[in-house]
Short mmCIF file of the C-alpha atoms (twelve columns), coordinates in Angstrom:
data_MODEL
# 
_entry.id   MODEL 
# 
loop_
_atom_site.group_PDB 
_atom_site.id 
_atom_site.type_symbol 
_atom_site.label_atom_id 
_atom_site.label_alt_id 
_atom_site.label_comp_id 
_atom_site.label_asym_id 
_atom_site.label_seq_id 
_atom_site.Cartn_x 
_atom_site.Cartn_y 
_atom_site.Cartn_z 
_atom_site.pdbx_PDB_model_num 
ATOM 1   C CA . MET A 1   0.000   0.000   0.000  1 
ATOM 2   C CA . GLU A 2   1.259   3.445   -0.889 1 
ATOM 3   C CA . ALA A 3   1.893   6.102   1.753  1 
ATOM 4   C CA . ALA A 4   -0.812  8.311   0.209  1 
ATOM 5   C CA . ASP A 5   -3.406  5.549   0.705  1 
ATOM 6   C CA . GLU A 6   -2.266  5.069   4.311  1 
ATOM 7   C CA . ASP A 7   -2.646  8.776   4.950  1 
ATOM 8   C CA . ARG A 8   -6.114  8.861   3.306  1 
ATOM 9   C CA . LEU A 9   -7.230  5.962   5.497  1 
ATOM 10  C CA . LEU A 10  -5.876  7.445   8.705  1 
ATOM 11  C CA . GLN A 11  -7.362  10.891  8.018  1 
ATOM 12  C CA . ALA A 12  -10.771 9.392   7.144  1 
ATOM 13  C CA . ALA A 13  -10.711 7.401   10.397 1 
ATOM 14  C CA . ALA A 14  -9.730  10.522  12.351 1 
ATOM 15  C CA . HIS A 15  -12.601 12.450  10.771 1 
ATOM 16  C CA . ALA A 16  -15.054 9.640   11.549 1 
ATOM 17  C CA . ARG A 17  -13.825 9.616   15.153 1 
ATOM 18  C CA . GLY A 18  -15.175 13.154  15.423 1 
ATOM 19  C CA . GLN A 19  -18.673 11.791  14.755 1 
ATOM 20  C CA . SER A 20  -18.502 9.218   17.570 1 
ATOM 21  C CA . HIS A 21  -21.411 8.870   19.986 1 
ATOM 22  C CA . SER A 22  -19.499 7.820   23.103 1 
ATOM 23  C CA . PRO A 23  -21.124 9.546   26.104 1 
ATOM 24  C CA . TYR A 24  -20.501 6.626   28.483 1 
ATOM 25  C CA . SER A 25  -16.882 5.629   27.881 1 
ATOM 26  C CA . ARG A 26  -15.819 8.986   26.443 1 
ATOM 27  C CA . PHE A 27  -13.481 6.904   24.238 1 
ATOM 28  C CA . ALA A 28  -14.173 7.978   20.665 1 
ATOM 29  C CA . VAL A 29  -13.008 5.643   17.908 1 
ATOM 30  C CA . GLY A 30  -13.047 6.101   14.146 1 
ATOM 31  C CA . ALA A 31  -12.424 3.478   11.492 1 
ATOM 32  C CA . ALA A 32  -11.944 3.645   7.741  1 
ATOM 33  C CA . LEU A 33  -11.844 0.856   5.175  1 
ATOM 34  C CA . LEU A 34  -10.434 0.893   1.658  1 
ATOM 35  C CA . ASP A 35  -12.428 -1.320  -0.697 1 
ATOM 36  C CA . GLU A 36  -11.508 -3.119  -3.915 1 
ATOM 37  C CA . GLN A 37  -12.650 -0.126  -5.977 1 
ATOM 38  C CA . GLY A 38  -10.403 2.320   -4.106 1 
ATOM 39  C CA . ARG A 39  -13.295 3.861   -2.170 1 
ATOM 40  C CA . LEU A 40  -13.161 4.787   1.514  1 
ATOM 41  C CA . HIS A 41  -15.890 3.797   3.975  1 
ATOM 42  C CA . ALA A 42  -15.785 5.239   7.480  1 
ATOM 43  C CA . GLY A 43  -17.548 4.653   10.762 1 
ATOM 44  C CA . ALA A 44  -17.466 5.751   14.392 1 
ATOM 45  C CA . ASN A 45  -18.336 3.904   17.562 1 
ATOM 46  C CA . ILE A 46  -21.941 4.374   18.680 1 
ATOM 47  C CA . GLU A 47  -22.587 3.630   22.335 1 
ATOM 48  C CA . ASN A 48  -25.929 2.790   23.888 1 
ATOM 49  C CA . ALA A 49  -27.185 3.045   27.469 1 
ATOM 50  C CA . ALA A 50  -27.687 -0.743  27.268 1 
ATOM 51  C CA . TYR A 51  -23.934 -1.262  26.849 1 
ATOM 52  C CA . PRO A 52  -23.877 -4.488  24.810 1 
ATOM 53  C CA . GLU A 53  -26.091 -2.866  22.183 1 
ATOM 54  C CA . GLY A 54  -23.436 -0.400  21.052 1 
ATOM 55  C CA . LEU A 55  -21.590 -0.608  17.743 1 
ATOM 56  C CA . CYS A 56  -17.854 -0.562  17.153 1 
ATOM 57  C CA . ALA A 57  -16.448 1.857   14.573 1 
ATOM 58  C CA . GLU A 58  -15.233 -1.037  12.412 1 
ATOM 59  C CA . ALA A 59  -18.707 -2.608  12.285 1 
ATOM 60  C CA . VAL A 60  -20.246 0.715   11.237 1 
ATOM 61  C CA . ALA A 61  -17.598 1.153   8.513  1 
ATOM 62  C CA . LEU A 62  -18.240 -2.407  7.278  1 
ATOM 63  C CA . ALA A 63  -21.961 -1.662  7.035  1 
ATOM 64  C CA . HIS A 64  -21.185 1.391   4.903  1 
ATOM 65  C CA . LEU A 65  -18.871 -0.685  2.693  1 
ATOM 66  C CA . VAL A 66  -21.478 -3.380  2.081  1 
ATOM 67  C CA . MET A 67  -24.282 -0.875  1.482  1 
ATOM 68  C CA . ALA A 68  -22.102 0.878   -1.131 1 
ATOM 69  C CA . GLY A 69  -21.573 -2.417  -2.963 1 
ATOM 70  C CA . GLY A 70  -18.083 -3.130  -1.667 1 
ATOM 71  C CA . ARG A 71  -17.169 -6.771  -1.147 1 
ATOM 72  C CA . ARG A 72  -13.508 -6.706  -0.140 1 
ATOM 73  C CA . VAL A 73  -11.504 -4.773  2.446  1 
ATOM 74  C CA . VAL A 74  -8.102  -3.995  0.958  1 
ATOM 75  C CA . ALA A 75  -6.897  -2.086  4.056  1 
ATOM 76  C CA . ALA A 76  -8.269  -0.784  7.342  1 
ATOM 77  C CA . ALA A 77  -7.411  1.979   9.801  1 
ATOM 78  C CA . VAL A 78  -8.554  2.602   13.372 1 
ATOM 79  C CA . VAL A 79  -7.940  5.910   15.164 1 
ATOM 80  C CA . ALA A 80  -8.445  6.841   18.815 1 
ATOM 81  C CA . ASP A 81  -7.004  9.362   21.238 1 
ATOM 82  C CA . SER A 82  -4.713  6.957   23.013 1 
ATOM 83  C CA . GLY A 83  -1.037  6.978   23.886 1 
ATOM 84  C CA . GLN A 84  -0.827  3.354   22.770 1 
ATOM 85  C CA . PRO A 85  -1.851  1.863   19.460 1 
ATOM 86  C CA . ILE A 86  -5.380  0.492   19.477 1 
ATOM 87  C CA . THR A 87  -6.425  -2.360  17.250 1 
ATOM 88  C CA . PRO A 88  -9.849  -3.785  16.440 1 
ATOM 89  C CA . CYS A 89  -11.452 -5.800  19.248 1 
ATOM 90  C CA . GLY A 90  -11.743 -9.572  18.827 1 
ATOM 91  C CA . GLY A 91  -15.268 -9.394  17.432 1 
ATOM 92  C CA . CYS A 92  -14.297 -6.752  14.880 1 
ATOM 93  C CA . ARG A 93  -11.230 -8.734  13.864 1 
ATOM 94  C CA . GLN A 94  -13.593 -11.572 12.941 1 
ATOM 95  C CA . LYS A 95  -15.993 -9.194  11.173 1 
ATOM 96  C CA . LEU A 96  -13.124 -7.728  9.149  1 
ATOM 97  C CA . ARG A 97  -11.832 -11.230 8.356  1 
ATOM 98  C CA . GLU A 98  -15.061 -11.913 6.470  1 
ATOM 99  C CA . PHE A 99  -14.025 -9.287  3.897  1 
ATOM 100 C CA . ALA A 100 -10.223 -9.015  4.204  1 
ATOM 101 C CA . ALA A 101 -7.383  -11.307 3.202  1 
ATOM 102 C CA . GLY A 102 -4.704  -12.233 5.705  1 
ATOM 103 C CA . ASP A 103 -2.199  -9.839  4.156  1 
ATOM 104 C CA . ALA A 104 -4.569  -6.834  4.328  1 
ATOM 105 C CA . PRO A 105 -2.886  -4.001  6.255  1 
ATOM 106 C CA . VAL A 106 -4.522  -2.801  9.470  1 
ATOM 107 C CA . LEU A 107 -3.274  0.600   10.626 1 
ATOM 108 C CA . SER A 108 -3.575  1.970   14.139 1 
ATOM 109 C CA . GLY A 109 -3.490  5.729   14.487 1 
ATOM 110 C CA . GLY A 110 -3.415  8.277   17.216 1 
ATOM 111 C CA . VAL A 111 -4.907  11.767  17.162 1 
ATOM 112 C CA . THR A 112 -2.733  14.817  16.532 1 
ATOM 113 C CA . ALA A 113 -3.235  18.167  18.271 1 
ATOM 114 C CA . GLU A 114 -4.810  19.459  15.048 1 
ATOM 115 C CA . GLY A 115 -7.360  16.610  14.970 1 
ATOM 116 C CA . GLY A 116 -5.614  14.606  12.266 1 
ATOM 117 C CA . ALA A 117 -4.040  11.200  12.646 1 
ATOM 118 C CA . VAL A 118 -0.548  9.795   12.996 1 
ATOM 119 C CA . LEU A 119 0.402   6.163   12.356 1 
ATOM 120 C CA . ARG A 120 1.232   4.235   15.548 1 
ATOM 121 C CA . LEU A 121 1.218   0.605   14.389 1 
ATOM 122 C CA . ARG A 122 1.060   -1.290  11.102 1 
ATOM 123 C CA . ALA A 123 -0.172  -4.903  11.261 1 
ATOM 124 C CA . THR A 124 -1.919  -7.401  8.995  1 
ATOM 125 C CA . MET A 125 -5.208  -9.222  9.425  1 
ATOM 126 C CA . ALA A 126 -3.330  -12.521 9.829  1 
ATOM 127 C CA . GLY A 127 -1.072  -10.931 12.431 1 
ATOM 128 C CA . LEU A 128 -4.077  -9.740  14.436 1 
ATOM 129 C CA . LEU A 129 -6.157  -12.901 13.941 1 
ATOM 130 C CA . PRO A 130 -3.846  -15.863 13.303 1 
ATOM 131 C CA . HIS A 131 -5.335  -19.215 12.283 1 
ATOM 132 C CA . SER A 132 -8.642  -17.461 11.627 1 
ATOM 133 C CA . PHE A 133 -11.911 -18.969 10.504 1 
ATOM 134 C CA . GLY A 134 -13.318 -17.400 7.368  1 
ATOM 135 C CA . PRO A 135 -15.519 -17.804 4.315  1 
ATOM 136 C CA . ASP A 136 -12.988 -20.087 2.616  1 
ATOM 137 C CA . HIS A 137 -13.620 -22.711 5.312  1 
ATOM 138 C CA . LEU A 138 -17.247 -22.993 4.218  1 
ATOM 139 C CA . THR A 139 -16.654 -23.701 0.524  1 
# 
């Protein structure tokens, strides 16, 4: 993946983070996905007073991807205001695995003072979810 694509992904995730509905945890997260057509799909976490009913940023971004006709995640980025890199939770790793190959890059970004994003960690789907179960197991 080119540096320009990484930057586009990180900035889209940072922008999405600004739309987060996180009144309970106050931990806003944004995610952005690059699809097979080169389009970006973003999402933010949406919390709910009934905590388990909330949505992760990655799940919201995946819904946007599917609704736009995308079928493959080429790369993903997750951005939060954290001193450490954050990566998708276990459930979102599995959701992403449905659409992403093992070598798909997953970027973790932090928030800059200006509200943009800076790369903190570069991983792959296989690195985050080794020995995963996916669609290829069902064919």
